[in-house]
Short mmCIF file of C-alpha atoms in Angstrom, two decimals:
data_model
loop_
_atom_site.label_atom_id
_atom_site.label_comp_id
_atom_site.label_asym_id
_atom_site.label_seq_id
_atom_site.Cartn_x
_atom_site.Cartn_y
_atom_site.Cartn_z
CA MET A 947 -86.02 -39.96 91.19
CA LEU A 948 -86.80 -41.71 93.86
CA SER A 949 -89.53 -44.43 94.76
CA PHE A 950 -92.03 -42.06 96.22
CA VAL A 951 -95.36 -41.95 94.55
CA HIS A 952 -98.67 -40.07 96.01
CA GLY A 953 -102.17 -40.45 94.70
CA THR A 954 -104.10 -37.37 93.08
CA ASN A 955 -106.36 -35.04 95.12
CA ASP A 956 -108.86 -34.24 92.27
CA ALA A 957 -111.52 -35.48 94.61
CA PRO A 958 -111.94 -35.03 97.85
CA LEU A 959 -112.15 -38.01 100.78
CA ILE A 960 -115.66 -38.41 101.78
CA TYR A 961 -115.62 -37.69 105.48
CA SER A 962 -118.91 -39.82 106.51
CA THR A 963 -120.24 -42.97 108.02
CA LEU A 964 -121.19 -46.16 106.68
CA GLY A 965 -124.53 -45.52 107.56
CA THR A 966 -124.77 -41.92 106.47
CA ALA A 967 -123.10 -43.18 103.13
CA LEU A 968 -126.13 -45.63 102.64
CA ASP A 969 -128.68 -43.35 103.33
CA ALA A 970 -127.29 -40.60 100.89
CA ALA A 971 -127.45 -43.26 98.07
CA VAL A 972 -131.01 -44.11 99.07
CA SER A 973 -131.41 -40.49 98.36
CA GLN A 974 -130.23 -40.60 95.04
CA TRP A 975 -131.32 -43.61 93.87
CA GLY A 976 -133.56 -45.40 96.21
CA ASN A 977 -135.63 -46.81 93.20
CA ARG A 978 -132.64 -48.44 91.71
CA GLU A 979 -131.55 -52.23 92.28
CA ALA A 980 -129.34 -52.14 95.20
CA LEU A 981 -129.11 -55.90 96.35
CA VAL A 982 -129.75 -59.47 94.51
CA VAL A 983 -129.02 -62.63 96.35
CA ARG A 984 -129.63 -65.25 93.74
CA HIS A 985 -129.42 -68.39 96.35
CA GLN A 986 -132.01 -66.70 98.74
CA ASN A 987 -134.59 -65.53 95.78
CA ILE A 988 -133.76 -61.64 97.15
CA ARG A 989 -134.10 -59.14 95.57
CA TRP A 990 -133.85 -55.26 96.85
CA THR A 991 -134.03 -51.53 95.70
CA TYR A 992 -131.88 -49.30 97.90
CA ALA A 993 -135.04 -48.12 99.44
CA GLU A 994 -135.79 -51.65 100.71
CA LEU A 995 -132.51 -52.58 101.80
CA GLN A 996 -132.54 -49.19 103.71
CA LYS A 997 -135.19 -50.54 105.23
CA GLN A 998 -134.21 -53.86 106.28
CA VAL A 999 -131.13 -51.94 107.60
CA ASP A 1000 -132.83 -49.70 109.89
CA GLN A 1001 -134.95 -52.21 111.36
CA PHE A 1002 -132.18 -54.92 112.38
CA ALA A 1003 -130.20 -51.85 113.53
CA ALA A 1004 -132.94 -50.58 115.82
CA GLY A 1005 -133.41 -54.63 116.92
CA LEU A 1006 -129.77 -54.85 117.75
CA ILE A 1007 -130.05 -51.55 120.35
CA ASP A 1008 -133.68 -52.92 121.68
CA LEU A 1009 -131.26 -56.07 122.58
CA GLY A 1010 -128.99 -53.93 124.70
CA LEU A 1011 -126.26 -53.61 122.23
CA SER A 1012 -124.50 -50.02 122.37
CA ARG A 1013 -121.91 -48.06 120.46
CA GLY A 1014 -118.02 -49.77 120.70
CA ASP A 1015 -119.53 -52.82 120.87
CA ARG A 1016 -117.80 -55.96 118.91
CA ILE A 1017 -120.34 -58.41 117.16
CA GLY A 1018 -118.80 -60.91 114.83
CA ILE A 1019 -120.50 -62.12 111.97
CA TRP A 1020 -119.61 -65.99 111.20
CA ALA A 1021 -121.72 -66.86 107.85
CA PRO A 1022 -121.16 -67.07 103.94
CA ASN A 1023 -122.20 -64.56 101.44
CA CYS A 1024 -125.54 -64.17 102.47
CA ALA A 1025 -128.42 -60.96 102.25
CA GLN A 1026 -127.88 -60.88 106.21
CA TRP A 1027 -124.27 -60.20 106.07
CA VAL A 1028 -124.69 -56.78 103.94
CA VAL A 1029 -127.93 -55.44 106.24
CA ALA A 1030 -125.67 -56.37 109.15
CA GLN A 1031 -122.66 -54.55 107.71
CA PHE A 1032 -124.72 -51.42 107.39
CA ALA A 1033 -126.90 -51.79 110.46
CA THR A 1034 -123.76 -52.38 112.91
CA ALA A 1035 -122.27 -49.31 111.29
CA LYS A 1036 -125.55 -47.20 112.18
CA VAL A 1037 -125.55 -48.57 115.63
CA GLY A 1038 -121.70 -47.50 116.12
CA LEU A 1039 -120.84 -51.58 116.50
CA ILE A 1040 -117.64 -53.12 115.58
CA LEU A 1041 -118.41 -55.49 112.92
CA VAL A 1042 -115.68 -58.66 113.40
CA SER A 1043 -115.46 -60.20 109.79
CA ILE A 1044 -114.77 -64.25 110.59
CA ASN A 1045 -113.79 -66.69 107.91
CA PRO A 1046 -116.87 -69.40 107.45
CA ALA A 1047 -113.96 -71.81 107.25
CA TYR A 1048 -113.09 -71.38 110.96
CA ARG A 1049 -113.13 -74.47 112.89
CA ALA A 1050 -113.51 -74.22 116.98
CA SER A 1051 -110.10 -73.08 118.17
CA GLU A 1052 -109.79 -70.42 115.46
CA LEU A 1053 -113.27 -69.24 116.23
CA GLU A 1054 -112.45 -69.26 120.01
CA TYR A 1055 -109.14 -67.27 119.01
CA ALA A 1056 -111.17 -64.56 117.01
CA LEU A 1057 -113.96 -64.15 119.80
CA THR A 1058 -111.84 -63.96 122.70
CA GLN A 1059 -109.45 -61.80 120.98
CA VAL A 1060 -111.66 -59.19 120.56
CA GLY A 1061 -114.11 -59.61 123.37
CA CYS A 1062 -117.15 -60.04 120.97
CA ARG A 1063 -120.23 -59.25 123.15
CA ALA A 1064 -122.58 -60.98 120.11
CA LEU A 1065 -122.38 -63.27 117.14
CA ILE A 1066 -124.25 -63.30 113.64
CA THR A 1067 -123.97 -66.82 112.42
CA SER A 1068 -125.33 -69.15 110.10
CA ASP A 1069 -126.53 -72.56 111.46
CA ARG A 1070 -124.24 -74.55 109.29
CA PHE A 1071 -121.87 -74.06 106.34
CA LYS A 1072 -121.11 -76.80 104.22
CA SER A 1073 -120.15 -79.77 106.39
CA THR A 1074 -119.68 -77.69 109.95
CA ASP A 1075 -122.63 -77.43 112.14
CA TYR A 1076 -121.91 -73.73 113.70
CA LEU A 1077 -124.23 -74.50 116.35
CA ALA A 1078 -122.68 -77.70 118.18
CA MET A 1079 -119.41 -75.77 117.96
CA LEU A 1080 -120.86 -72.95 119.89
CA ARG A 1081 -122.44 -75.07 122.17
CA SER A 1082 -119.18 -76.64 123.00
CA LEU A 1083 -117.44 -73.31 123.15
CA ALA A 1084 -120.14 -71.38 125.28
CA PRO A 1085 -118.24 -72.02 128.73
CA ARG A 1086 -115.28 -70.69 127.51
CA LEU A 1087 -117.18 -67.16 126.10
CA PRO A 1088 -118.13 -65.66 128.87
CA ALA A 1089 -117.86 -62.50 126.85
CA LEU A 1090 -120.65 -63.42 124.52
CA GLN A 1091 -124.39 -62.81 125.31
CA PHE A 1092 -126.29 -62.89 122.17
CA ILE A 1093 -126.02 -65.27 119.22
CA ILE A 1094 -127.84 -64.05 116.53
CA ARG A 1095 -129.14 -67.38 113.87
CA VAL A 1096 -129.32 -66.21 110.31
CA ALA A 1097 -132.68 -68.28 110.71
CA SER A 1098 -136.39 -67.58 111.35
CA THR A 1099 -136.83 -70.82 113.10
CA PRO A 1100 -136.54 -70.81 116.98
CA GLU A 1101 -133.38 -72.87 118.44
CA PRO A 1102 -132.98 -73.01 122.21
CA GLY A 1103 -130.14 -70.79 123.65
CA PHE A 1104 -130.00 -68.41 120.32
CA SER A 1105 -132.06 -65.31 119.28
CA SER A 1106 -133.44 -65.61 115.63
CA TRP A 1107 -132.73 -63.09 113.03
CA ASP A 1108 -136.48 -62.71 112.64
CA GLU A 1109 -136.47 -62.10 116.37
CA VAL A 1110 -134.31 -59.40 116.32
CA MET A 1111 -136.03 -57.73 113.25
CA ASN A 1112 -139.43 -57.68 114.92
CA ARG A 1113 -138.46 -56.45 118.24
CA ASN A 1114 -137.19 -53.27 117.46
CA SER A 1115 -139.27 -50.63 119.37
CA ALA A 1116 -140.43 -46.92 118.67
CA SER A 1117 -137.50 -45.71 121.28
CA ALA A 1118 -134.94 -47.71 119.64
CA ALA A 1119 -135.54 -46.27 116.20
CA ALA A 1120 -135.24 -42.78 117.88
CA ARG A 1121 -132.05 -43.95 119.94
CA LEU A 1122 -130.90 -44.92 116.18
CA LEU A 1123 -131.22 -41.60 115.16
CA ALA A 1124 -129.39 -40.00 117.98
CA ILE A 1125 -126.44 -42.60 117.90
CA GLN A 1126 -125.93 -41.73 113.92
CA ASP A 1127 -125.65 -37.76 114.83
CA GLN A 1128 -123.09 -38.46 117.32
CA LEU A 1129 -120.78 -41.16 115.14
CA GLN A 1130 -117.98 -40.15 113.60
CA PRO A 1131 -116.02 -41.35 110.43
CA ASP A 1132 -112.96 -41.75 112.20
CA ALA A 1133 -114.18 -44.27 114.92
CA ALA A 1134 -113.41 -48.29 114.03
CA VAL A 1135 -116.13 -50.14 112.03
CA ASN A 1136 -114.47 -53.33 110.94
CA ILE A 1137 -112.08 -55.96 112.69
CA GLN A 1138 -110.35 -58.23 109.79
CA PHE A 1139 -108.32 -61.29 110.95
CA THR A 1140 -105.12 -60.87 108.86
CA SER A 1141 -104.40 -64.64 108.08
CA SER A 1142 -100.84 -64.87 109.01
CA THR A 1143 -98.40 -67.76 107.55
CA THR A 1144 -96.94 -68.24 111.23
CA GLY A 1145 -98.71 -67.34 114.74
CA SER A 1146 -101.89 -66.30 115.35
CA PRO A 1147 -103.80 -63.77 113.14
CA LYS A 1148 -104.03 -59.95 114.18
CA GLY A 1149 -107.08 -57.90 114.05
CA ALA A 1150 -106.70 -55.12 111.66
CA THR A 1151 -108.77 -52.25 113.30
CA LEU A 1152 -110.76 -50.09 109.96
CA SER A 1153 -112.62 -47.05 110.16
CA HIS A 1154 -115.49 -45.93 108.08
CA LEU A 1155 -112.98 -43.53 106.71
CA ASN A 1156 -110.60 -46.15 105.76
CA ILE A 1157 -112.98 -48.78 103.79
CA LEU A 1158 -115.25 -46.22 102.99
CA ASN A 1159 -113.01 -44.41 100.87
CA ASN A 1160 -111.14 -47.27 99.64
CA GLY A 1161 -114.54 -48.62 98.03
CA TYR A 1162 -115.16 -45.32 96.41
CA PHE A 1163 -111.58 -44.98 94.67
CA ALA A 1164 -111.81 -48.43 93.77
CA ALA A 1165 -114.73 -47.68 91.68
CA ARG A 1166 -113.77 -44.73 90.58
CA ALA A 1167 -111.04 -46.56 88.81
CA MET A 1168 -113.32 -49.03 87.29
CA ARG A 1169 -115.61 -46.43 86.04
CA LEU A 1170 -118.59 -47.19 87.91
CA SER A 1171 -121.84 -45.84 87.84
CA GLU A 1172 -125.66 -46.43 88.72
CA ALA A 1173 -125.73 -48.49 85.65
CA ASP A 1174 -123.39 -50.85 86.79
CA ARG A 1175 -124.17 -53.93 88.38
CA ILE A 1176 -121.27 -55.83 90.22
CA CYS A 1177 -120.98 -59.76 90.83
CA ILE A 1178 -119.17 -60.81 93.70
CA PRO A 1179 -118.34 -64.35 94.00
CA VAL A 1180 -115.48 -63.28 96.30
CA PRO A 1181 -116.44 -63.58 99.95
CA LEU A 1182 -117.80 -60.84 102.15
CA TYR A 1183 -116.15 -61.35 105.27
CA HIS A 1184 -112.56 -60.71 103.24
CA SER A 1185 -112.18 -56.82 102.32
CA PHE A 1186 -112.38 -57.82 98.45
CA GLY A 1187 -116.20 -58.28 99.09
CA MET A 1188 -116.80 -56.04 101.83
CA VAL A 1189 -115.14 -52.91 100.70
CA LEU A 1190 -114.62 -53.71 96.30
CA GLY A 1191 -117.93 -54.80 96.20
CA ASN A 1192 -120.54 -53.96 98.85
CA LEU A 1193 -118.71 -50.06 99.16
CA ALA A 1194 -117.58 -50.04 95.87
CA ALA A 1195 -121.71 -50.46 94.68
CA ILE A 1196 -123.34 -48.26 97.35
CA THR A 1197 -120.89 -45.16 96.93
CA HIS A 1198 -121.93 -45.24 93.07
CA GLY A 1199 -125.49 -46.17 93.07
CA ALA A 1200 -124.11 -49.57 91.09
CA ALA A 1201 -126.18 -53.42 92.14
CA MET A 1202 -124.81 -55.72 93.89
CA ILE A 1203 -124.84 -59.31 92.81
CA LEU A 1204 -124.18 -62.68 95.12
CA PRO A 1205 -124.59 -65.69 92.95
CA SER A 1206 -124.31 -67.86 95.71
CA GLU A 1207 -122.95 -68.78 99.82
CA SER A 1208 -119.09 -69.22 98.51
CA PHE A 1209 -117.19 -69.54 95.10
CA ASP A 1210 -119.13 -71.86 92.29
CA PRO A 1211 -117.97 -71.19 88.67
CA GLU A 1212 -121.13 -72.30 87.24
CA ALA A 1213 -123.55 -70.03 89.33
CA THR A 1214 -121.09 -66.86 88.84
CA LEU A 1215 -120.93 -67.74 85.64
CA ARG A 1216 -125.51 -68.01 85.46
CA ALA A 1217 -125.47 -64.84 87.50
CA VAL A 1218 -123.79 -63.12 85.10
CA SER A 1219 -125.73 -63.85 82.21
CA ALA A 1220 -128.97 -63.72 83.92
CA GLU A 1221 -128.49 -60.39 86.02
CA ALA A 1222 -126.98 -58.57 83.17
CA ALA A 1223 -123.72 -58.13 85.19
CA THR A 1224 -121.49 -55.29 83.93
CA ALA A 1225 -118.39 -56.20 86.66
CA LEU A 1226 -116.95 -59.04 88.37
CA HIS A 1227 -114.40 -59.89 90.80
CA GLY A 1228 -112.15 -62.45 91.57
CA VAL A 1229 -109.12 -63.99 92.26
CA PRO A 1230 -106.83 -65.49 88.73
CA THR A 1231 -107.93 -68.68 89.94
CA MET A 1232 -111.70 -68.19 90.26
CA PHE A 1233 -111.49 -66.46 86.41
CA ILE A 1234 -109.82 -69.79 85.44
CA ALA A 1235 -112.70 -71.95 87.08
CA GLU A 1236 -114.98 -70.13 84.98
CA LEU A 1237 -113.33 -70.14 81.69
CA ASP A 1238 -112.42 -73.96 81.92
CA HIS A 1239 -116.01 -75.04 83.25
CA PRO A 1240 -117.69 -77.12 80.64
CA THR A 1241 -120.66 -75.14 80.92
CA PHE A 1242 -118.79 -71.70 79.76
CA ALA A 1243 -120.31 -71.54 76.01
CA GLU A 1244 -123.66 -71.65 77.59
CA HIS A 1245 -123.53 -68.38 79.26
CA ASP A 1246 -123.77 -65.03 77.70
CA LEU A 1247 -121.29 -62.66 79.26
CA SER A 1248 -121.34 -59.87 76.83
CA SER A 1249 -122.83 -57.35 79.19
CA LEU A 1250 -119.12 -57.60 81.14
CA ARG A 1251 -117.02 -54.77 80.85
CA THR A 1252 -114.76 -54.41 84.08
CA GLY A 1253 -114.26 -55.67 87.48
CA ILE A 1254 -111.36 -56.10 89.98
CA MET A 1255 -108.18 -59.11 89.34
CA SER A 1256 -106.61 -58.99 92.71
CA GLY A 1257 -105.13 -61.40 95.28
CA ALA A 1258 -102.17 -63.19 93.07
CA PRO A 1259 -100.43 -62.48 89.92
CA CYS A 1260 -102.11 -62.92 86.67
CA PRO A 1261 -100.67 -64.98 83.97
CA ILE A 1262 -100.72 -63.12 80.45
CA GLU A 1263 -102.91 -66.13 78.67
CA ILE A 1264 -105.13 -66.00 81.61
CA MET A 1265 -105.57 -62.38 81.12
CA GLN A 1266 -105.96 -62.41 77.29
CA ARG A 1267 -108.68 -65.16 78.00
CA VAL A 1268 -110.89 -63.15 80.43
CA ILE A 1269 -110.42 -60.04 77.90
CA ARG A 1270 -111.29 -62.03 74.83
CA GLN A 1271 -113.62 -64.79 76.10
CA MET A 1272 -115.32 -63.09 78.81
CA HIS A 1273 -115.65 -59.59 77.63
CA LEU A 1274 -113.66 -57.61 80.47
CA SER A 1275 -111.76 -55.43 78.23
CA GLU A 1276 -111.53 -52.95 81.38
CA ILE A 1277 -111.05 -55.25 83.98
CA THR A 1278 -108.48 -53.95 86.27
CA ILE A 1279 -105.84 -55.38 88.64
CA ALA A 1280 -105.57 -53.92 92.42
CA TYR A 1281 -103.01 -54.54 94.80
CA GLY A 1282 -102.96 -53.72 98.71
CA MET A 1283 -103.02 -55.63 102.43
CA THR A 1284 -106.17 -55.68 104.79
CA GLU A 1285 -104.06 -53.11 106.97
CA THR A 1286 -104.03 -50.74 104.12
CA SER A 1287 -108.13 -50.79 103.53
CA PRO A 1288 -107.48 -52.78 101.08
CA VAL A 1289 -106.27 -51.01 98.05
CA SER A 1290 -103.22 -48.94 97.54
CA PHE A 1291 -102.36 -49.50 93.36
CA GLN A 1292 -104.50 -50.19 91.19
CA SER A 1293 -104.76 -50.34 86.96
CA SER A 1294 -107.13 -48.21 85.18
CA VAL A 1295 -109.36 -49.43 82.82
CA ASP A 1296 -107.22 -48.30 79.77
CA ASP A 1297 -103.94 -49.80 80.78
CA PRO A 1298 -102.43 -51.57 78.31
CA ILE A 1299 -102.66 -55.67 79.10
CA ASP A 1300 -98.86 -55.53 79.36
CA ARG A 1301 -99.34 -53.30 82.48
CA ARG A 1302 -102.26 -55.11 83.61
CA VAL A 1303 -99.92 -58.21 84.10
CA GLY A 1304 -97.01 -57.40 84.68
CA THR A 1305 -97.75 -54.38 87.24
CA VAL A 1306 -100.01 -53.95 89.87
CA GLY A 1307 -100.71 -50.37 88.50
CA ARG A 1308 -100.37 -47.13 89.77
CA ILE A 1309 -101.21 -45.56 93.42
CA HIS A 1310 -104.90 -44.62 94.53
CA PRO A 1311 -105.88 -41.25 95.02
CA HIS A 1312 -104.77 -39.48 98.07
CA VAL A 1313 -102.25 -42.46 99.39
CA GLN A 1314 -98.41 -42.21 99.52
CA VAL A 1315 -96.36 -45.31 98.83
CA LYS A 1316 -92.70 -45.35 99.28
CA LEU A 1317 -90.10 -48.21 99.27
CA VAL A 1318 -87.35 -48.51 101.60
CA ASP A 1319 -84.09 -50.61 101.64
CA GLU A 1320 -82.67 -52.38 104.89
CA GLU A 1321 -81.56 -49.00 106.34
CA GLY A 1322 -85.11 -47.30 105.40
CA ARG A 1323 -83.75 -45.09 103.01
CA CYS A 1324 -86.01 -44.43 100.12
CA VAL A 1325 -84.67 -46.44 97.05
CA ALA A 1326 -84.11 -45.11 93.85
CA ARG A 1327 -87.00 -46.07 90.66
CA GLY A 1328 -86.09 -49.16 89.16
CA GLU A 1329 -84.82 -50.27 92.34
CA GLN A 1330 -86.23 -53.03 94.90
CA GLY A 1331 -87.32 -52.18 98.21
CA GLU A 1332 -89.71 -52.95 101.09
CA LEU A 1333 -93.24 -50.99 100.07
CA CYS A 1334 -94.46 -48.84 102.86
CA THR A 1335 -98.07 -47.09 102.25
CA ARG A 1336 -99.06 -44.16 104.03
CA GLY A 1337 -102.35 -42.41 104.42
CA TYR A 1338 -106.05 -42.06 104.79
CA SER A 1339 -106.38 -45.92 104.26
CA VAL A 1340 -103.97 -46.75 106.97
CA MET A 1341 -105.71 -49.26 109.87
CA LYS A 1342 -106.06 -47.44 112.98
CA GLY A 1343 -103.65 -50.45 114.73
CA TYR A 1344 -104.25 -54.28 115.98
CA TRP A 1345 -107.03 -54.55 118.01
CA ASP A 1346 -105.25 -54.53 121.33
CA ASP A 1347 -102.15 -55.11 120.34
CA PRO A 1348 -100.02 -51.90 120.88
CA GLU A 1349 -96.34 -53.74 120.25
CA GLN A 1350 -97.58 -55.48 117.05
CA THR A 1351 -99.08 -52.13 115.48
CA ARG A 1352 -95.46 -50.57 116.80
CA ALA A 1353 -93.75 -53.13 114.68
CA ALA A 1354 -96.03 -52.44 111.51
CA ILE A 1355 -96.74 -48.70 111.51
CA ASP A 1356 -93.49 -46.65 112.14
CA SER A 1357 -93.23 -43.23 114.37
CA ASP A 1358 -93.92 -41.47 110.82
CA GLY A 1359 -97.13 -43.23 109.94
CA TRP A 1360 -95.69 -45.46 107.47
CA MET A 1361 -97.17 -49.20 106.95
CA HIS A 1362 -94.63 -51.50 106.42
CA SER A 1363 -96.20 -54.27 104.20
CA GLY A 1364 -93.31 -56.66 104.17
CA ASP A 1365 -93.89 -57.24 100.24
CA LEU A 1366 -91.02 -56.30 97.73
CA ALA A 1367 -91.66 -53.59 94.81
CA VAL A 1368 -90.17 -51.90 92.06
CA ILE A 1369 -91.91 -48.55 90.79
CA ASP A 1370 -90.84 -47.41 87.19
CA GLU A 1371 -90.42 -44.07 86.18
CA GLN A 1372 -93.99 -43.95 84.89
CA GLY A 1373 -95.29 -44.63 88.49
CA TYR A 1374 -96.23 -48.53 88.00
CA ALA A 1375 -95.36 -50.96 90.62
CA ARG A 1376 -94.54 -54.37 90.30
CA ILE A 1377 -94.70 -56.94 93.25
CA THR A 1378 -91.38 -59.21 93.53
CA GLY A 1379 -91.39 -60.53 96.40
CA ARG A 1380 -91.60 -61.14 100.47
CA LEU A 1381 -89.16 -59.74 102.30
CA LYS A 1382 -89.11 -62.60 104.89
CA ASP A 1383 -89.01 -64.97 102.01
CA MET A 1384 -85.65 -63.76 100.99
CA LEU A 1385 -83.09 -66.94 101.51
CA ILE A 1386 -79.31 -66.61 101.07
CA ARG A 1387 -77.43 -69.10 99.12
CA GLY A 1388 -73.44 -69.47 99.54
CA GLY A 1389 -73.94 -65.60 100.41
CA GLU A 1390 -76.30 -64.59 97.42
CA ASN A 1391 -79.52 -63.01 97.86
CA ILE A 1392 -82.44 -65.21 96.33
CA PHE A 1393 -85.85 -63.88 96.15
CA PRO A 1394 -88.17 -66.63 95.55
CA ARG A 1395 -90.68 -64.25 94.12
CA GLU A 1396 -88.03 -63.82 90.75
CA ILE A 1397 -87.54 -67.54 90.38
CA GLU A 1398 -91.29 -68.31 90.29
CA ASP A 1399 -92.22 -66.07 87.88
CA PHE A 1400 -89.41 -67.12 85.75
CA LEU A 1401 -90.62 -71.44 86.21
CA SER A 1402 -94.03 -69.88 85.52
CA THR A 1403 -93.25 -69.17 81.82
CA HIS A 1404 -92.39 -73.16 81.40
CA PRO A 1405 -95.12 -74.36 79.01
CA LYS A 1406 -96.16 -77.05 81.24
CA VAL A 1407 -95.97 -75.14 84.47
CA GLN A 1408 -99.49 -73.87 86.26
CA SER A 1409 -98.38 -72.81 89.65
CA VAL A 1410 -95.09 -72.76 91.47
CA GLN A 1411 -93.73 -71.93 95.11
CA VAL A 1412 -90.00 -71.07 95.91
CA PHE A 1413 -88.65 -71.07 99.26
CA GLY A 1414 -85.47 -72.03 100.91
CA VAL A 1415 -84.52 -75.23 102.93
CA PRO A 1416 -81.31 -75.45 105.11
CA ASP A 1417 -78.02 -76.93 103.49
CA ALA A 1418 -74.74 -77.67 105.72
CA ARG A 1419 -72.41 -76.29 103.05
CA LEU A 1420 -74.33 -73.38 101.38
CA GLY A 1421 -76.56 -71.98 104.39
CA GLU A 1422 -79.63 -72.75 102.05
CA GLU A 1423 -80.94 -74.28 99.01
CA VAL A 1424 -83.40 -73.50 96.75
CA CYS A 1425 -86.55 -75.87 96.58
CA ALA A 1426 -89.54 -75.65 94.06
CA TRP A 1427 -92.98 -77.21 94.51
CA ILE A 1428 -94.32 -77.34 91.47
CA GLN A 1429 -98.36 -77.40 89.87
CA LEU A 1430 -98.43 -78.93 86.41
CA LYS A 1431 -100.84 -77.71 83.80
CA SER A 1432 -103.92 -80.33 83.20
CA GLY A 1433 -102.84 -83.74 81.69
CA GLN A 1434 -98.70 -82.34 81.50
CA GLU A 1435 -96.31 -84.46 82.83
CA ALA A 1436 -92.77 -83.26 83.35
CA THR A 1437 -89.58 -84.38 85.49
CA GLU A 1438 -87.01 -82.39 87.44
CA THR A 1439 -84.03 -82.64 85.14
CA GLU A 1440 -86.43 -81.31 82.21
CA LEU A 1441 -87.23 -78.43 84.55
CA ARG A 1442 -83.60 -77.47 85.71
CA ASP A 1443 -82.50 -78.27 82.27
CA PHE A 1444 -85.14 -75.38 81.02
CA CYS A 1445 -83.50 -72.87 83.81
CA LYS A 1446 -80.25 -73.45 82.18
CA GLU A 1447 -78.48 -70.60 80.73
CA ARG A 1448 -81.71 -68.92 81.06
CA ILE A 1449 -81.08 -67.83 85.08
CA ALA A 1450 -78.13 -67.65 87.25
CA HIS A 1451 -76.85 -71.23 88.74
CA PHE A 1452 -77.26 -70.43 92.00
CA LYS A 1453 -81.29 -69.76 91.43
CA ILE A 1454 -81.71 -72.79 89.66
CA PRO A 1455 -83.79 -74.86 92.11
CA ARG A 1456 -81.71 -77.92 93.83
CA TYR A 1457 -84.88 -79.69 95.29
CA VAL A 1458 -88.00 -79.69 92.80
CA ARG A 1459 -91.00 -81.78 93.71
CA PHE A 1460 -94.68 -81.72 91.70
CA VAL A 1461 -97.35 -81.45 93.73
CA THR A 1462 -101.34 -81.10 93.16
CA SER A 1463 -102.27 -78.41 95.75
CA PHE A 1464 -100.53 -76.42 98.05
CA PRO A 1465 -100.87 -75.54 101.73
CA THR A 1466 -102.54 -72.45 102.51
CA THR A 1467 -104.39 -70.54 105.48
CA ALA A 1468 -108.09 -70.30 105.62
CA THR A 1469 -108.31 -67.30 103.52
CA GLY A 1470 -106.12 -69.02 100.98
CA LYS A 1471 -102.48 -67.85 101.58
CA VAL A 1472 -99.97 -70.15 100.96
CA GLN A 1473 -98.00 -71.54 103.91
CA LYS A 1474 -93.94 -71.70 102.75
CA PHE A 1475 -93.44 -72.96 106.23
CA VAL A 1476 -95.23 -75.87 106.02
CA MET A 1477 -93.95 -76.68 102.70
CA ARG A 1478 -90.12 -75.80 104.10
CA ASP A 1479 -91.05 -78.71 107.07
CA ARG A 1480 -92.37 -81.31 104.63
CA MET A 1481 -89.43 -81.15 102.71
CA LEU A 1482 -87.27 -81.01 105.68
CA GLU A 1483 -89.18 -84.23 106.76
CA GLN A 1484 -88.91 -85.74 103.21
CA LEU A 1485 -85.05 -85.01 103.03
CA LYS A 1486 -84.03 -86.70 106.51
CA GLN A 1487 -85.61 -89.57 105.00
#
């Protein structure tokens, strides 16, 4: 058997725009709760959400924005984010998701790269004054004509949210209906910047068809229905929140619950308890923070059933605690990438625990995946190869960057992920590393993920990152940066002794450093090249 898998087609793809999908949800579940934003004290039914969306969409038209214009959104999780997601889609605008943590240079790059004509922004986030930053950047952003503040108070040089909501005219409302009739599901609706570990981010351009269906099939894997309530502590600017949260909800009539502006473990626990959430999303570190919070025992989580854990491998002891202590007996594991809308693999609610911690599940419906070797040949089942994805979920391309698009999507339509994986005979996939992470020590090919997985079994180790550093004799040597569990101490010798007789000698780290954190990108991806540079400096000294 070759490492080629394709998803089922028992449920057809939804050939619809996001606006039409929201309207369909309203016609079916109009009186059911759609959106709860606890930090804003907002609680809307599907019909009320639709009213907000249509009013803001008409206001955008009246402002002068037209189909195909790019409009950025630079704000933490809030009700306006959800409204903007659907309102811009109804107008035919392309929503550009911007990380709230971006600084001035990153913001300037994002707005300039895609030519944003408008921007929806908060006044500030945490310690960052967004308005001051925008004032300083304004002379360098000639394409940016409109800045809409997520606020009701006036501010010179900016439009307020309320102004846009209140300016919609009867003619704009009529034009909105005409635009919706003309929009096609294959049109671009969202640009997400992939957080590159080296170089500048690229704008992955996604269509209505891409993300609407991915949200729908992710929800099916969780067996969602209109009785479900999804707690979404993950950011909406990322596909995890806006696709696997919002679009999963509206395609099944479930409620969206936003517990806080950005992740707060206690606010998340309070939201689950107070709102009787049945689903909870997060990356493993979020679940760990919730489990280890001092007030954990005070919250009733018995309503929980399912959700998605993604973004990093989950240690088995954490999965056991999530199932036992958080009642998430049907939590699923998902794998994908921004460029594939995002999910390609997902476990099912009844997969055994070893499948949920050792694999990323099986292929999503209507998606194809193959694993290839360095020559592009499909490898046999059980062999490692680069994971390539084809199907409805593959992005339209990187915005205004045909060269990078051709480098990522080959002539046969396969999106090359750069991830290494193994697919077993039952079709379960296991991610084994990154193609570019491979290091060569004395002629031996070494994949850091294998060593990371092994070192993670040490009882004192919380997290580990392995990479190569140059070596005059062997070409490269293995280096491990290790975060220990709270209250633990260890030595380099202790870690190396743990490796002896358990893994091949050439895989044992020559250098071991104990750290409290890893350098990451704005979206939390670990930057191994930064670690490598820091190690080189240390070794020189």
